[in-house]
Every structure is written in structure tokens, then in C-alpha cells.
Amino acid sequence: MDFGRSDRSAARKKAPSAIKILIAGGFGAGKTTMVGAVSETAPLRTEETLTDRSVGVDDISGVEAKHTTTVAMDFGRITIKDQYVLYLFGTPGQERFWFVWDELALGALGAVVLADTRKLADCFPSVDFFERRGTPFVVAVNCFDGARIYALDEVRLALGLDSSVPVVLCDARKRNSGKEVLINLVQHAMRTRGKRPRPEGVPAS
Amino acid sequence: MTPAEGPTEDRWLDDEAGPIVRPYVMTRGRTEPTRGKFDLISLVVATRPTAALEVGLGPEHLTILRLCEEFLSVAEIAARMDLPAGTIRVLLGDLLDRDFIEVSEPHPETDMDDDCFYQAVIDGLRSL
Ligand SMILES: Nc1nc2c(ncn2[C@@H]2O[C@H](COP(=O)(O)OP(=O)(O)OP(=O)(O)O)[C@@H](O)[C@H]2O)c(=O)[nH]1
Ligand SMILES: [Mg+2]
């Protein structure tokens, strides 16, 4: 271990603030692509065991039954001046994993919902979830080749979005486009700050 | 980066049992860390040099300490060691218990209550 040279300085340095942002959306909407495009490194992958809070009370014992599910998540990192580290987590897209988002969304700055206009309905569950939870989110319309170009207002209408929720076009493969989406999200989170339910982590009923 | 595997452990690693058994052996069957919560984005740093042979520390513990010469998140440790986050948490609990690491938990409430925070992140993203 090379502690001689670094003189254990890492431990004495102040830790950066770690921030979590979720990248959600339906199956194949471009979540992993976006994480990779804006991150410092290729997307990393980790397996996380999450608790299914949607499981009801166990009839026999009367205690809450705890079910756990293992999900694989892609994530990436953006370091900002050694002061902040943004972690972008691609949430598992499959419908049966909705419940695990609750644990992931805890303490998150906000979320990007990627919408694929060829199957717009796929992002309904994500939109619903973040709305109910009060997590600030933006909708990023991913421009796939050959997809009909929708006006952003059409998308807003189709998703039944509140007028305050930003809807932006993006190309998940392009770093600059992903950056713009994230900037939009942070600006939106700043605007809605204080209007959020507190404390965080209490699941919306 | 894969931790060294002795011949004894290899015998467990048939195709079916491998991914389950290996973490299980590493943590001696524990699923919860003895200490610490360890969010996926908690940042971990090693506090002091460690001799290769420390009673009670396995090769995976030493790999973690080597990875954490600079702050590294729980998620990144798990990804780089190719182990589930739950296994990493147990190993981190052992290390925290013996003061081999310091852990910086995220504090979203304080960060996100401050306009400067948002502006710094926006400026940072712009200048990438
Ligand atoms: N034309 C175009 N193709 C894209 C874009 N974003 C992603 N793709 C492609 O769409 C496919 C799916 O992208 P992924 O990033 O794997 O999508 P995902 O949401 O992570 O998918 P799952 O994790 O399987 O749900 C890949 O082949 C990408 O190359 C985009 O903005 N434009
Ligand atoms: Mg993916």
C-alpha cells in the first residue's frame, strides 16, 4: 500500500459531498447510454438488494413481511471541482421493479425521465412515481432515428405533466446534450426547493 | 480488479454455486454489517497503512483498503470488486469496526437547503 508517498492525506482531506441523481425511463429508453455519455468513466454496474415495502402484513405473525429483490444498476460519476461528486444511477426499467425506486430515490437531488416517443406510455410509471414522491424531475425526450418528431407540448400533454415540469429534447448519446438535461434538472430542483414534502423518505400514500 | 482466490475457495466456484457462495464465504454468512449504514454513495477512505497480514482481515478487506486510498463510494467499490453491494457493506462494517476506514455519509438535507449548492453544481456542469 502506497501510504508513504501520499502520507495518508486522503483521510485528512475533507470528503466531497456525494449527490445522487436518478436516470429513469422505460425499457431501452437510453438510460445506460446517457449515464455513459455524461460520466467520467464507462458505466459501472453494481448489484443491490432492495426491500419490497409494497409487501403487506404477514397474516399469521402480524409483522410486516420483508421481501428483498436483487437488481443490477448502471451508474456513473461526475466530479465537480473536488467539492461535489454526482452519481447518476440508471434505475431498473422493468415494471416489476417499481417498488425498489423508493429506496433509490431517498435523498436524491432529482431525476431525469427519458421518454422514447415511439413508446411514450413506457415512461408513465416513472412520471407517476416521481410526481407522487415529490422528487423533482425533468422529462428528456430521446430522439431516436426514424421516430416521429413530436412537439414538446404534445409530449407534455400526453404525459399529463404540470406546466412547471421541464420537457426537453435530448440525444442520450451526446455528452453535451446530457449535460444540458442535467443542468435543466438542477435548475428545476432549485426552483422547487422548499415546496417539497419533508422529511424525505416518507413514501407518498 | 478481482481479489485473490485460494485453491480452497475455487472448489466452491462451480457454475451454479459461484456467484452466491463466494460472497457468502467472504462474509462468513453475514448479510448485515456489524457497524455502519453505508449508503450506495457513502464515501469511504482508508485511515492508515495496513500490513499485509492483519488478524481477522481477508484479502477482500485489503483490496478495499487499497482501493480507498482516495475517497471512493460504496457503489464504486462494489463495481470494481465485482461483488454485490450487500457483501461490500459487511466487509466495510468490519473495517469501520477496527478504524481502518472513515465513512462520509451523504447529507442531502443540508446540501439541498442552500442555493449556493445548486449554483455550484450548475456552474460545474457547464464547465465540464
Ligand atoms: N438514435 C438514438 N439511439 C439511442 C439513443 N439513446 C440510446 N440509443 C440506443 O438505444 C438502445 C438502448 O439504449 P440503452 O442505453 O441500453 O437503454 P436503457 O434504457 O439502458 O435500456 P434497459 O437498461 O435495457 O432498460 C441502444 O442501442 C442505444 O445505442 C438516442 O438518443 N438516439
Ligand atoms: Mg440499461
PDB file of C-alpha atoms and ligand atoms in Angstrom, chain A residues 28 30-33 45 74 90-91, ligand 2:
ATOM      1  CA  GLY A  28     -34.419   0.595 -23.813  1.00  0.00           C
ATOM      2  CA  GLY A  30     -31.430   5.152 -23.355  1.00  0.00           C
ATOM      3  CA  LYS A  31     -30.702   5.215 -19.609  1.00  0.00           C
ATOM      4  CA  THR A  32     -27.364   3.414 -19.769  1.00  0.00           C
ATOM      5  CA  THR A  33     -26.384   5.391 -22.856  1.00  0.00           C
ATOM      6  CA  ARG A  45     -22.535  -1.851 -12.662  1.00  0.00           C
ATOM      7  CA  ASP A  74     -25.731   1.056 -14.044  1.00  0.00           C
ATOM      8  CA  GLY A  90     -29.879   4.211 -14.149  1.00  0.00           C
ATOM      9  CA  THR A  91     -32.941   2.758 -12.429  1.00  0.00           C
TER      10      THR A  91
HETATM   11 MG    MG C   2     -29.643  -0.054 -19.255  1.00  0.00          MG
END
